[in-house]
C-alpha cells in the first residue's frame, strides 16, 4: 500500500513546519502581539494529494484554553473546498502538542482533484478578529536527473556506517527550499520477511540541499541486512522559506517578506511542496 504523501512530507518538514508555524514573526510593538485573539495559521499544500490541512493556534494564550474558532476555504482552478473537518493534530504535525505555544487545532478540506505543481491556489477565511486571505503558486515539479529509476548499492564495509548517494537535479527559481526525502524503507530479515522502518532509521533529511544542480545524500546504515527504499526530492515555495528564515527576527527587514497570507489578527504562511519522481534504491 502506498504511503500517504502528505504524511511523509509532514515528517520531513517537522523540524521547520511545526516549529516555524507559530514562531515569533510578529512585528513588535504590533498590536497583534498584545491581543489574545490573534490566530497563527500554517497551510502547506502537497502536490498529488486530494486533502489539504490547516494548522491554527491562539499562540498568545495558555495551552489549556480553547483553540481558535476559524472558518476557511481553499480555492483551486474552478472549485472551492471548505476546511470543514476537525481532525487530530497529528494529521497536521505528526507530533503531539508538546513545546508549542497556545491551544491548537487541525482542519481538513477534501478536494475535488489533486493538488498540482505550478498551479495557483487561494484561501479565504474569518478568524476572531477579522477576515484573512492568501494566494500561492506552487513550484513546478523538481526534475530528478540522477539517480535514475533504480539504483543498486553495496552494503558498507565493517568500518563504515553510511552510504553516499550523489544527486543531480534541475529546479526553477520558484523553489525556495529543496529537500531530499526517503520513504517506504524495508529491511530484509533472515527469515525472508521484511520489516518496515521509520525514516529516522536511515538519517536526518531536514537539511536543505544546497547545490543549485547537484548535492549528496547521506544514508545511515547500521547492520548488514539488505535494505530497499524510495528516494525523491521535495520542492518548497518561497512563502514558507521566507517565514522560516525570518522566524524570531525583530524587527523584520523592510520590505517585509511575503508569507502568502494576510488579514486582521492573523499571521503565518500559505505555501506548497511538490515531490519529484521516485528513484528505487536497493542496498545488498
Backbone as JSON, one array per atom type, in Angstrom:
{
  "sequence": "XXXXXXXXXXXXXXXXXXXXXXXXXXXXXXXXXXXXXXXXXXXXXXXXXXXXXXXXXXXXXXXXXXXXXXXXXXXXXXXXXXXXXXXXXXXXXXXXXXXXXXXXXXXXXXXXXXXXXXXXXXXXXXXXXXXXXXXXXXXXXXXXXXXXXXXXXXXXXXXXXXXXXXXXXXXXXXXXXXXXXXXXXXXXXXXXXXXXXXXXXXXXXXXXXXXXXXXXXXXXXXXXXXXXXXXXXXXXXXXXXXXXXXXXXXXXXXXXXXXXXXXXXXXXXXXXXXXXXXXXXXXX",
  "N": [[0.85, -1.2, 0.0], [0.52, 2.24, -0.82], [2.36, 4.73, 0.82], [0.94, 7.55, 2.48], [1.41, 10.53, 0.86], [1.24, 13.12, 1.96], [1.56, 12.69, 4.7], [4.2, 11.73, 4.84], [5.57, 13.92, 3.8], [4.98, 15.75, 5.79], [6.41, 14.62, 7.87], [9.05, 14.94, 7.01], [9.21, 17.71, 6.97], [8.91, 18.33, 9.61], [10.77, 19.48, 11.35], [10.8, 22.11, 10.61], [8.22, 23.03, 9.78], [6.39, 22.5, 11.95], [7.59, 23.88, 14.04], [8.13, 26.45, 13.02], [5.63, 27.27, 12.39], [4.32, 28.72, 14.36], [6.12, 30.63, 15.11], [7.85, 33.49, 16.46], [7.07, 35.83, 14.62], [5.92, 38.26, 14.53], [5.7, 41.78, 14.17], [6.98, 43.75, 16.56], [6.15, 46.9, 18.2], [3.65, 45.69, 17.33], [0.1, 45.52, 17.43], [-0.88, 42.96, 17.14], [0.69, 41.35, 18.7], [-0.23, 41.77, 21.23], [-2.84, 40.97, 21.53], [-4.95, 38.47, 22.61], [-6.66, 37.12, 20.96], [-5.49, 36.78, 18.53], [-4.63, 34.73, 15.74], [-2.5, 32.17, 14.72], [-1.58, 30.75, 11.66], [-0.92, 27.95, 9.6], [-0.46, 26.63, 6.48], [0.22, 24.1, 4.3], [0.2, 23.03, 1.2], [0.18, 19.94, -0.6], [1.45, 18.64, -3.46], [-0.19, 16.31, -5.52], [-1.89, 15.31, -3.63], [-5.28, 14.88, -2.4], [-6.31, 16.13, -0.27], [-6.26, 18.86, 2.02], [-4.62, 20.55, 4.69], [-4.96, 22.61, 7.56], [-3.31, 24.26, 10.04], [-3.95, 25.77, 13.05], [-3.64, 28.19, 15.7], [-4.07, 29.77, 18.9], [-1.66, 31.58, 19.6], [-0.95, 33.28, 21.63], [-2.15, 32.58, 23.95], [-2.81, 30.54, 26.88], [-2.02, 27.05, 26.91], [-4.07, 25.41, 27.84], [-6.42, 26.63, 27.23], [-9.29, 27.32, 25.05], [-9.12, 26.28, 21.59], [-8.7, 28.14, 18.44], [-11.62, 29.66, 16.92], [-12.44, 29.28, 13.73], [-13.05, 29.84, 10.29], [-12.57, 28.69, 7.0], [-11.75, 28.49, 3.49], [-10.48, 26.81, 0.64], [-9.39, 27.8, -2.54], [-9.31, 26.52, -5.75], [-8.48, 25.79, -9.24], [-11.33, 26.62, -10.6], [-12.89, 25.59, -8.55], [-14.02, 25.35, -5.08], [-13.15, 24.45, -1.8], [-14.12, 23.65, 1.44], [-12.6, 24.01, 4.64], [-13.72, 21.93, 6.62], [-13.62, 19.79, 8.36], [-12.64, 18.86, 11.56], [-9.72, 17.48, 12.69], [-7.38, 15.13, 14.21], [-4.46, 16.55, 15.78], [-2.13, 15.35, 14.9], [-2.47, 14.88, 12.22], [-1.76, 17.26, 11.06], [0.8, 17.76, 12.05], [2.19, 15.44, 12.77], [3.07, 15.03, 15.3], [2.62, 15.07, 18.87], [0.99, 17.69, 20.75], [3.32, 19.31, 21.96], [5.61, 21.45, 23.57], [4.93, 23.64, 22.03], [3.49, 26.8, 21.64], [0.28, 27.82, 22.94], [-3.25, 26.94, 22.46], [-4.17, 24.57, 19.98], [-5.51, 23.65, 16.73], [-6.47, 21.39, 14.1], [-7.52, 21.52, 10.85], [-9.26, 20.01, 8.1], [-9.63, 19.86, 4.56], [-11.43, 18.31, 2.02], [-10.65, 17.68, -1.29], [-11.72, 18.29, -4.72], [-10.01, 17.46, -6.7], [-6.6, 16.47, -7.35], [-3.93, 18.29, -5.82], [-1.81, 20.37, -7.76], [1.46, 20.82, -9.08], [2.83, 23.99, -9.98], [0.38, 25.25, -10.19], [-2.08, 27.78, -9.33], [-3.37, 28.71, -6.15], [-5.81, 29.8, -3.79], [-6.81, 31.2, -0.61], [-9.42, 31.92, 1.67], [-10.79, 33.28, 4.61], [-12.19, 33.56, 7.96], [-11.27, 34.8, 11.05], [-11.22, 35.2, 14.7], [-10.69, 38.03, 15.07], [-10.94, 39.16, 12.53], [-11.26, 39.07, 8.86], [-9.22, 37.02, 6.64], [-6.89, 36.32, 3.98], [-5.2, 34.74, 1.2], [-2.69, 33.77, -1.24], [-1.08, 31.51, -3.45], [1.32, 30.23, -5.72], [2.17, 27.11, -6.6], [5.44, 25.55, -6.68], [7.02, 24.42, -9.75], [7.34, 20.97, -10.76], [10.14, 19.39, -9.32], [12.98, 18.25, -11.14], [14.41, 15.21, -11.03], [17.4, 14.07, -11.97], [19.61, 12.28, -11.64], [19.91, 9.86, -9.06], [18.76, 7.32, -11.47], [15.74, 5.59, -12.41], [16.13, 3.27, -10.93], [18.51, 2.16, -8.46], [21.32, 0.39, -7.46], [23.16, -0.51, -4.66], [26.09, -1.42, -2.79], [26.41, -2.95, 0.45], [27.84, -1.15, 3.22], [31.33, -1.34, 4.26], [32.89, -3.04, 7.07], [33.98, -0.95, 8.46], [32.51, 1.27, 7.96], [29.58, 3.33, 8.32], [27.66, 4.39, 6.76], [26.13, 5.4, 3.61], [26.75, 7.15, 0.58], [24.88, 9.0, -1.67], [25.06, 10.38, -4.72], [23.39, 13.2, -6.12], [21.75, 14.58, -8.95], [19.98, 17.29, -10.32], [17.27, 19.39, -11.49], [15.87, 22.49, -10.93], [13.44, 25.14, -10.66], [13.37, 28.78, -10.32], [11.29, 29.19, -8.64], [11.42, 27.53, -6.5], [12.06, 27.65, -3.16], [13.19, 26.17, -1.09], [14.88, 23.1, -1.15], [14.52, 19.73, -0.49], [15.73, 16.43, 0.3], [14.02, 13.32, 0.32], [13.33, 10.33, 1.94], [11.53, 7.37, 1.78], [9.18, 4.62, 2.34], [10.74, 2.43, 3.49], [12.32, -0.64, 3.79], [13.6, -3.47, 5.46], [15.26, -6.49, 4.82], [14.76, -9.47, 6.5], [16.34, -12.29, 8.2], [14.66, -14.51, 8.0], [13.4, -14.13, 5.64], [11.27, -12.37, 5.6], [10.06, -8.95, 5.52], [10.79, -5.93, 7.24], [9.28, -2.9, 7.95], [10.74, 0.29, 8.23], [11.13, 3.31, 10.18], [11.64, 6.66, 8.9], [13.74, 8.03, 10.28], [15.52, 6.06, 10.83], [17.37, 5.83, 8.81], [18.55, 8.29, 8.63], [18.77, 11.94, 8.96], [16.84, 14.13, 7.25], [16.2, 16.79, 7.17], [17.87, 18.82, 6.5], [18.32, 21.27, 4.08], [19.04, 20.76, 0.58], [21.9, 22.11, -0.94], [23.35, 22.62, -3.28], [23.0, 24.14, -6.51], [22.48, 22.51, -8.67], [23.35, 20.0, -8.03], [24.01, 17.67, -5.38], [24.71, 15.74, -2.4], [23.36, 12.91, -0.79], [23.35, 11.57, 2.43], [23.09, 8.38, 3.69], [22.36, 6.75, 6.56], [23.53, 3.66, 7.79], [23.2, 0.81, 9.55], [24.26, -2.29, 10.32], [23.99, -5.39, 8.42], [21.99, -6.35, 6.87], [20.02, -6.63, 3.85], [18.53, -3.77, 2.26], [15.84, -1.74, 1.18], [14.49, 1.2, -0.38], [12.7, 4.23, -1.19], [13.59, 7.17, -2.96], [13.3, 10.66, -3.26], [12.86, 14.11, -4.34], [11.85, 17.16, -2.7], [10.3, 20.06, -3.47], [9.91, 23.21, -2.13], [7.99, 26.16, -1.78], [8.54, 29.81, -1.77], [7.18, 31.2, 0.21], [6.95, 29.73, 2.66], [9.68, 29.33, 2.99], [10.66, 31.97, 3.32], [9.29, 32.57, 5.68], [10.37, 30.74, 7.56], [13.06, 31.53, 7.53], [12.92, 34.07, 8.61], [11.95, 33.74, 11.12], [11.47, 34.78, 14.41], [12.99, 37.08, 14.11], [13.6, 40.43, 14.9], [13.63, 43.86, 14.37], [11.46, 42.83, 11.62], [12.97, 42.7, 8.38], [12.77, 45.41, 6.03], [11.92, 45.67, 2.55], [9.0, 44.09, 3.98], [9.02, 40.59, 4.01], [7.06, 38.29, 2.0], [4.68, 35.99, 3.18], [2.57, 34.75, 2.1], [0.03, 35.02, 3.19], [-2.43, 37.18, 4.53], [-4.18, 39.38, 6.79], [-6.62, 40.47, 9.26], [-5.6, 40.26, 12.47], [-4.33, 37.83, 12.05], [-1.56, 35.75, 11.39], [1.12, 33.97, 9.71], [1.82, 31.32, 7.37], [1.25, 30.42, 3.91], [1.65, 27.98, 1.68], [3.25, 25.63, -0.59], [4.33, 22.27, -1.39], [6.16, 20.28, -3.64], [6.62, 17.08, -4.87], [9.27, 15.26, -6.53], [9.81, 12.83, -9.17], [10.21, 9.33, -8.23], [13.03, 7.5, -7.16], [14.03, 4.15, -7.0], [15.82, 2.42, -4.58], [18.17, -0.09, -3.86], [19.96, -1.75, -1.37], [22.43, -4.05, -1.01]],
  "CA": [[0.0, 0.0, 0.0], [1.32, 3.44, -0.94], [2.35, 5.62, 1.98], [0.34, 8.84, 2.19], [2.44, 11.52, 0.58], [1.18, 14.26, 2.87], [2.13, 12.29, 5.99], [5.65, 11.68, 4.72], [6.06, 15.29, 3.67], [4.9, 16.36, 7.12], [7.51, 14.11, 8.68], [10.29, 15.58, 6.56], [9.18, 19.13, 7.32], [8.57, 18.51, 11.02], [11.71, 20.36, 12.05], [10.56, 23.51, 10.27], [6.81, 23.39, 9.7], [5.75, 22.52, 13.25], [8.18, 24.9, 14.9], [8.01, 27.78, 12.43], [4.23, 27.63, 12.21], [3.89, 29.7, 15.34], [7.28, 31.35, 15.59], [7.62, 34.9, 16.8], [7.33, 36.63, 13.43], [5.11, 39.46, 14.57], [6.49, 42.99, 14.31], [6.71, 44.48, 17.8], [5.04, 46.59, 19.1], [2.43, 45.43, 16.6], [-0.97, 45.11, 18.32], [-1.08, 41.52, 17.07], [1.44, 40.72, 19.77], [-0.86, 42.02, 22.51], [-4.22, 40.51, 21.53], [-5.01, 37.01, 22.78], [-7.49, 36.54, 19.9], [-4.69, 36.59, 17.31], [-4.52, 33.33, 15.31], [-1.39, 31.76, 13.86], [-2.09, 29.81, 10.67], [0.07, 27.32, 8.74], [-1.08, 25.81, 5.44], [1.2, 23.58, 3.36], [-0.41, 22.15, 0.22], [1.09, 18.9, -1.07], [1.11, 18.22, -4.81], [-0.53, 14.89, -5.61], [-2.86, 14.96, -2.61], [-6.65, 15.37, -2.54], [-6.67, 16.71, 1.01], [-5.45, 19.98, 2.48], [-4.7, 20.69, 6.14], [-4.7, 23.95, 8.09], [-2.96, 24.23, 11.46], [-4.23, 27.09, 13.62], [-3.42, 28.26, 17.15], [-4.02, 31.03, 19.64], [-0.28, 31.49, 20.08], [-0.74, 34.17, 22.77], [-2.97, 32.11, 25.06], [-2.32, 29.36, 27.57], [-2.32, 25.83, 26.15], [-5.28, 24.75, 28.33], [-7.59, 27.38, 26.8], [-9.94, 26.8, 23.85], [-8.45, 26.6, 20.32], [-9.38, 29.19, 17.68], [-12.81, 29.45, 16.11], [-11.94, 29.76, 12.44], [-13.68, 29.3, 9.08], [-11.69, 28.94, 5.85], [-12.0, 27.72, 2.28], [-9.39, 26.8, -0.33], [-9.82, 27.99, -3.92], [-8.5, 25.94, -6.8], [-8.93, 26.17, -10.59], [-12.73, 26.32, -10.86], [-13.56, 24.94, -7.41], [-13.78, 25.81, -3.73], [-13.3, 23.37, -0.81], [-14.15, 24.21, 2.79], [-11.93, 23.31, 5.73], [-14.9, 21.67, 7.44], [-13.4, 18.66, 9.27], [-11.62, 18.99, 12.6], [-9.06, 16.18, 12.83], [-6.33, 15.12, 15.22], [-3.31, 17.4, 15.47], [-1.08, 14.59, 14.21], [-2.67, 15.0, 10.77], [-1.06, 18.47, 10.63], [2.17, 17.88, 12.56], [2.76, 14.12, 13.07], [3.58, 15.03, 16.67], [1.69, 15.54, 19.87], [1.11, 19.13, 21.03], [4.31, 19.49, 23.01], [6.61, 22.51, 23.37], [4.46, 24.65, 21.09], [2.63, 27.7, 22.43], [-1.11, 28.06, 22.66], [-4.15, 25.86, 22.04], [-4.1, 24.36, 18.53], [-6.49, 22.8, 16.07], [-6.12, 20.99, 12.74], [-8.69, 21.43, 9.98], [-9.03, 19.32, 6.83], [-10.53, 20.07, 3.43], [-11.39, 17.27, 0.98], [-10.58, 18.42, -2.55], [-12.3, 17.57, -5.87], [-8.95, 16.97, -7.55], [-5.29, 16.51, -6.73], [-3.12, 19.5, -5.89], [-0.87, 20.25, -8.89], [2.59, 21.73, -9.14], [2.7, 25.06, -10.95], [-0.98, 25.79, -10.18], [-2.36, 28.84, -8.36], [-4.41, 28.42, -5.17], [-6.1, 30.9, -2.89], [-7.52, 30.87, 0.61], [-10.17, 32.98, 2.31], [-11.34, 32.81, 5.87], [-12.52, 34.51, 9.01], [-10.75, 34.48, 12.38], [-11.93, 36.0, 15.7], [-10.54, 39.48, 14.93], [-11.38, 39.62, 11.23], [-11.02, 38.19, 7.72], [-7.86, 36.86, 6.12], [-6.85, 35.73, 2.64], [-3.85, 34.48, 0.72], [-2.55, 33.21, -2.58], [0.22, 30.88, -3.69], [1.53, 29.42, -6.92], [3.08, 26.04, -6.22], [6.58, 25.38, -7.59], [6.97, 23.36, -10.74], [7.88, 19.69, -10.28], [11.6, 19.26, -9.43], [13.42, 17.19, -12.05], [15.49, 14.38, -10.51], [18.14, 13.52, -13.11], [20.3, 11.11, -11.12], [19.91, 8.57, -9.73], [17.68, 7.0, -12.38], [14.58, 4.93, -11.81], [16.61, 2.28, -9.96], [19.91, 2.28, -8.06], [21.77, -0.73, -6.64], [24.35, -0.18, -3.9], [26.62, -2.48, -1.93], [26.42, -2.61, 1.86], [29.13, -0.59, 3.64], [32.28, -2.24, 4.88], [32.83, -3.1, 8.54], [34.48, 0.3, 9.03], [31.66, 2.37, 7.52], [28.22, 3.28, 8.85], [26.79, 5.2, 5.93], [26.27, 5.39, 2.17], [26.59, 8.45, -0.05], [24.19, 8.92, -2.96], [25.13, 11.66, -5.46], [22.16, 13.62, -6.78], [21.74, 15.66, -9.93], [18.59, 17.69, -10.45], [17.01, 20.69, -12.09], [14.74, 23.15, -10.29], [13.22, 26.51, -11.09], [13.56, 29.84, -9.32], [10.13, 29.19, -7.75], [11.72, 26.66, -5.35], [12.82, 28.33, -2.13], [13.9, 25.16, -0.31], [14.87, 21.77, -1.76], [14.86, 18.67, 0.45], [15.68, 15.03, -0.1], [13.04, 12.58, 1.11], [13.44, 8.87, 1.86], [10.29, 6.77, 2.26], [8.97, 3.21, 2.03], [12.01, 1.78, 3.84], [12.1, -2.01, 4.22], [14.8, -4.28, 5.7], [15.04, -7.92, 4.63], [15.2, -10.23, 7.67], [16.94, -13.6, 7.91], [13.62, -15.48, 7.65], [12.83, -13.77, 4.35], [10.25, -11.34, 5.73], [10.55, -7.58, 5.5], [10.37, -5.04, 8.32], [9.26, -1.5, 7.54], [11.48, 1.13, 9.16], [10.83, 4.73, 10.19], [12.66, 7.42, 8.15], [14.9, 8.41, 11.08], [16.45, 4.93, 10.88], [18.41, 5.97, 7.8], [19.17, 9.6, 8.63], [18.03, 13.18, 9.15], [16.75, 14.76, 5.93], [15.65, 18.13, 7.31], [18.83, 19.79, 5.96], [18.08, 21.55, 2.67], [20.1, 20.58, -0.39], [22.47, 23.44, -1.17], [23.85, 22.81, -4.63], [21.96, 24.56, -7.45], [22.19, 21.44, -9.62], [23.83, 18.71, -7.54], [24.35, 17.55, -3.97], [24.88, 14.35, -1.99], [22.55, 12.46, 0.34], [24.0, 10.6, 3.31], [22.18, 7.37, 4.22], [22.91, 6.0, 7.68], [23.29, 2.22, 7.6], [23.73, 0.04, 10.67], [23.95, -3.71, 10.11], [24.39, -5.99, 7.14], [20.81, -6.87, 6.18], [19.62, -5.87, 2.67], [17.61, -2.66, 2.52], [15.31, -1.05, 0.0], [13.71, 2.39, -0.05], [12.45, 5.16, -2.29], [14.24, 8.47, -2.79], [12.75, 11.71, -4.11], [13.11, 15.48, -3.93], [10.69, 17.96, -2.34], [10.49, 21.48, -3.74], [9.04, 24.03, -1.3], [7.94, 27.53, -2.28], [9.24, 30.87, -1.06], [6.43, 31.71, 1.37], [7.43, 29.03, 3.85], [11.12, 29.59, 3.11], [10.81, 33.28, 3.94], [8.79, 32.52, 7.05], [11.34, 30.04, 8.4], [14.29, 32.31, 7.61], [12.69, 35.28, 9.4], [11.36, 33.4, 12.41], [12.1, 35.34, 15.59], [13.78, 38.28, 13.81], [12.97, 41.69, 15.26], [12.41, 43.96, 13.56], [11.54, 42.2, 10.31], [13.58, 43.61, 7.4], [11.93, 46.02, 5.0], [10.46, 45.45, 2.55], [8.63, 42.89, 4.7], [8.87, 39.44, 3.1], [5.72, 37.73, 1.88], [4.47, 34.63, 3.65], [1.44, 34.2, 1.37], [-1.26, 35.16, 3.87], [-2.61, 38.47, 5.19], [-5.5, 39.56, 7.37], [-6.74, 41.15, 10.53], [-5.44, 39.35, 13.59], [-3.86, 36.52, 11.57], [-0.25, 35.68, 10.76], [1.52, 32.61, 9.41], [2.24, 31.15, 5.98], [0.44, 29.63, 2.99], [2.64, 27.57, 0.69], [3.08, 24.29, -1.12], [5.51, 21.43, -1.61], [5.95, 19.47, -4.83], [7.59, 16.0, -4.96], [9.79, 14.82, -7.82], [9.64, 11.39, -9.38], [10.83, 8.49, -7.22], [14.07, 6.53, -7.53], [14.03, 2.98, -6.12], [17.19, 2.12, -4.19], [18.41, -1.36, -3.19], [21.26, -1.92, -0.74], [22.59, -5.51, -0.84]],
  "C": [[0.88, 1.24, 0.0], [1.21, 4.29, 0.31], [1.74, 6.95, 1.58], [1.42, 9.89, 2.05], [2.43, 12.65, 1.59], [1.76, 13.92, 4.22], [3.65, 12.26, 5.92], [6.23, 13.08, 4.58], [6.03, 15.98, 5.02], [6.04, 15.9, 8.01], [8.82, 14.79, 8.3], [10.36, 17.03, 7.0], [8.99, 19.39, 8.81], [9.49, 19.49, 11.72], [11.46, 21.83, 11.75], [9.1, 23.88, 10.32], [6.2, 23.52, 11.09], [6.29, 23.63, 14.13], [7.96, 26.3, 14.33], [6.57, 28.23, 12.3], [3.81, 28.73, 13.15], [5.08, 30.4, 15.95], [6.96, 32.82, 15.8], [7.99, 35.78, 15.62], [6.59, 37.95, 13.45], [5.99, 40.67, 14.84], [6.1, 43.7, 15.61], [6.92, 45.98, 17.56], [3.71, 46.47, 18.39], [1.33, 44.99, 17.56], [-1.3, 43.62, 18.24], [-0.44, 40.82, 18.27], [0.7, 40.79, 21.1], [-2.24, 41.41, 22.63], [-4.27, 39.0, 21.6], [-5.89, 36.33, 21.74], [-6.74, 36.34, 18.59], [-4.56, 35.09, 17.02], [-3.3, 33.17, 14.43], [-1.88, 30.64, 12.94], [-0.93, 29.27, 9.85], [-0.65, 26.39, 7.77], [0.0, 25.4, 4.45], [0.49, 22.59, 2.43], [0.63, 21.16, -0.31], [0.63, 18.43, -2.44], [0.89, 16.72, -4.84], [-1.57, 14.45, -4.61], [-4.24, 15.55, -2.92], [-7.21, 15.81, -1.19], [-5.75, 17.9, 1.28], [-5.68, 20.15, 3.97], [-4.28, 22.1, 6.55], [-4.46, 23.82, 9.59], [-3.11, 25.63, 12.02], [-4.04, 27.05, 15.13], [-3.63, 29.67, 17.66], [-2.65, 31.07, 20.32], [-0.02, 32.36, 21.31], [-1.67, 33.84, 23.93], [-2.3, 30.91, 25.72], [-2.8, 28.1, 26.86], [-3.58, 25.13, 26.61], [-6.55, 25.53, 27.98], [-8.15, 26.79, 25.5], [-9.14, 27.17, 22.6], [-9.25, 27.63, 19.53], [-10.7, 28.72, 17.08], [-12.54, 30.1, 14.76], [-12.69, 29.08, 11.31], [-12.79, 29.65, 7.89], [-12.08, 28.04, 4.69], [-10.81, 27.88, 1.33], [-9.98, 26.92, -1.73], [-8.82, 27.36, -4.87], [-9.0, 26.38, -8.16], [-10.37, 25.71, -10.85], [-13.47, 25.65, -9.72], [-13.19, 25.61, -6.1], [-14.04, 24.65, -2.78], [-13.17, 23.98, 0.57], [-13.34, 23.35, 3.76], [-12.99, 23.03, 6.81], [-14.69, 20.56, 8.46], [-12.32, 19.01, 10.28], [-11.03, 17.62, 12.86], [-7.97, 16.28, 13.89], [-5.14, 15.96, 14.78], [-2.23, 16.66, 14.7], [-1.25, 14.64, 12.7], [-1.96, 16.23, 10.22], [0.42, 18.44, 10.98], [2.9, 16.57, 12.73], [3.37, 14.06, 14.46], [2.46, 15.43, 17.61], [1.95, 17.02, 20.14], [2.03, 19.34, 22.23], [5.27, 20.61, 22.6], [6.23, 23.49, 22.27], [3.44, 25.5, 21.82], [1.19, 27.67, 21.98], [-1.93, 26.86, 22.27], [-4.23, 25.78, 20.52], [-5.29, 23.55, 18.03], [-6.02, 22.53, 14.65], [-7.4, 20.8, 11.94], [-8.31, 20.77, 8.65], [-10.08, 19.72, 5.81], [-10.34, 18.92, 2.44], [-11.57, 17.94, -0.37], [-11.18, 17.62, -3.71], [-11.26, 17.02, -6.83], [-7.62, 17.09, -6.81], [-4.68, 17.92, -6.84], [-2.06, 19.31, -6.97], [0.25, 21.26, -8.77], [2.4, 22.75, -10.24], [1.34, 25.73, -10.98], [-1.13, 26.86, -9.11], [-3.53, 28.42, -7.45], [-4.59, 29.63, -4.27], [-6.81, 30.4, -1.65], [-8.22, 32.12, 1.13], [-10.77, 32.44, 3.59], [-11.65, 33.95, 6.81], [-12.0, 33.98, 10.33], [-11.46, 35.38, 13.39], [-11.83, 37.51, 15.51], [-11.05, 39.98, 13.58], [-11.05, 38.65, 10.12], [-9.55, 38.08, 7.37], [-7.94, 36.2, 4.75], [-5.4, 35.51, 2.25], [-3.87, 33.84, -0.65], [-1.16, 32.61, -2.72], [0.19, 30.19, -5.04], [2.56, 28.37, -6.54], [4.26, 25.97, -7.18], [6.29, 24.33, -8.65], [7.64, 22.11, -10.18], [9.41, 19.69, -10.41], [11.96, 18.08, -10.34], [14.6, 16.46, -11.41], [16.16, 13.68, -11.69], [18.87, 12.24, -12.72], [20.12, 11.06, -9.61], [18.69, 8.37, -10.63], [16.53, 6.33, -11.66], [14.98, 3.91, -10.75], [18.09, 2.51, -9.69], [20.24, 1.12, -7.14], [23.11, -0.36, -5.98], [24.79, -1.39, -3.08], [26.59, -2.02, -0.48], [27.79, -2.06, 2.25], [30.05, -1.65, 4.21], [32.14, -2.19, 6.4], [33.23, -1.78, 9.18], [33.63, 1.51, 8.65], [30.27, 2.21, 8.12], [27.26, 4.13, 8.01], [27.07, 4.94, 4.45], [26.08, 6.81, 1.65], [25.96, 8.27, -1.42], [24.29, 10.29, -3.64], [23.79, 11.95, -6.16], [22.47, 14.66, -7.84], [20.28, 16.0, -10.2], [18.5, 19.04, -11.15], [15.75, 21.27, -11.44], [14.62, 24.56, -10.81], [13.43, 27.5, -9.97], [12.38, 29.92, -8.36], [10.32, 28.28, -6.54], [12.58, 27.45, -4.37], [13.67, 27.39, -1.31], [13.76, 23.83, -1.03], [15.35, 20.76, -0.73], [14.93, 17.34, -0.26], [14.73, 14.3, 0.85], [13.23, 11.09, 0.86], [12.19, 8.27, 2.48], [10.21, 5.31, 1.82], [10.24, 2.4, 2.25], [11.73, 0.39, 4.4], [13.45, -2.73, 4.36], [14.43, -5.76, 5.55], [15.61, -8.69, 5.82], [15.72, -11.6, 7.26], [15.9, -14.63, 7.5], [12.92, -15.14, 6.35], [11.71, -12.74, 4.42], [10.9, -9.95, 5.7], [9.96, -6.79, 6.67], [10.41, -3.6, 7.82], [9.88, -0.64, 8.63], [11.02, 2.58, 9.06], [11.96, 5.5, 9.49], [13.9, 7.77, 8.97], [15.92, 7.28, 11.19], [17.61, 5.13, 9.92], [18.95, 7.4, 7.71], [18.21, 10.75, 8.86], [18.03, 13.95, 7.83], [16.11, 16.14, 6.01], [16.61, 19.2, 6.78], [18.55, 20.03, 4.48], [19.29, 21.2, 1.81], [20.59, 21.96, -0.82], [22.96, 23.66, -2.59], [22.73, 23.22, -5.58], [21.56, 23.46, -8.43], [22.59, 20.07, -9.12], [24.13, 18.79, -6.05], [24.47, 16.07, -3.66], [24.01, 14.06, -0.78], [23.32, 11.41, 1.11], [22.94, 9.68, 3.91], [22.88, 6.63, 5.35], [22.55, 4.52, 7.52], [24.0, 1.45, 8.71], [23.3, -1.42, 10.49], [24.33, -4.17, 8.73], [23.19, -6.51, 6.35], [20.5, -6.02, 4.95], [18.51, -4.87, 2.99], [17.09, -2.15, 1.19], [14.47, 0.14, 0.44], [13.52, 3.21, -1.31], [13.07, 6.51, -1.95], [13.61, 9.46, -3.76], [13.18, 13.07, -3.58], [11.79, 16.17, -3.6], [11.03, 19.43, -2.57], [9.45, 22.3, -2.99], [9.12, 25.47, -1.79], [8.61, 28.54, -1.36], [8.48, 31.4, 0.16], [6.89, 31.05, 2.65], [8.92, 29.29, 4.07], [11.37, 30.93, 3.78], [10.37, 33.27, 5.4], [9.83, 31.89, 7.97], [12.61, 30.87, 8.58], [14.14, 33.55, 8.48], [12.09, 35.01, 10.76], [12.16, 34.04, 13.55], [12.9, 36.6, 15.34], [12.98, 39.53, 14.18], [13.97, 42.82, 15.09], [12.58, 43.21, 12.24], [12.12, 43.19, 9.3], [12.54, 44.18, 6.44], [12.63, 45.91, 3.65], [10.11, 44.13, 3.24], [8.43, 41.73, 3.73], [7.45, 38.92, 3.11], [5.7, 36.29, 2.4], [3.2, 34.03, 3.04], [0.09, 34.37, 2.02], [-1.29, 36.5, 4.61], [-4.01, 38.54, 5.79], [-5.45, 40.29, 8.69], [-6.64, 40.12, 11.66], [-5.0, 37.96, 13.21], [-2.44, 36.68, 11.06], [0.14, 34.22, 10.58], [1.97, 32.5, 7.97], [1.25, 30.27, 5.23], [1.35, 29.27, 1.84], [2.35, 26.16, 0.22], [4.4, 23.58, -1.31], [5.19, 20.45, -2.74], [7.01, 18.37, -4.91], [8.04, 15.75, -6.41], [9.35, 13.38, -8.07], [10.43, 10.64, -8.32], [11.92, 7.62, -7.85], [14.06, 5.39, -6.52], [15.47, 2.54, -5.86], [17.23, 0.78, -3.45], [19.83, -1.39, -2.63], [21.43, -3.4, -0.4], [24.05, -5.87, -0.63]]
}
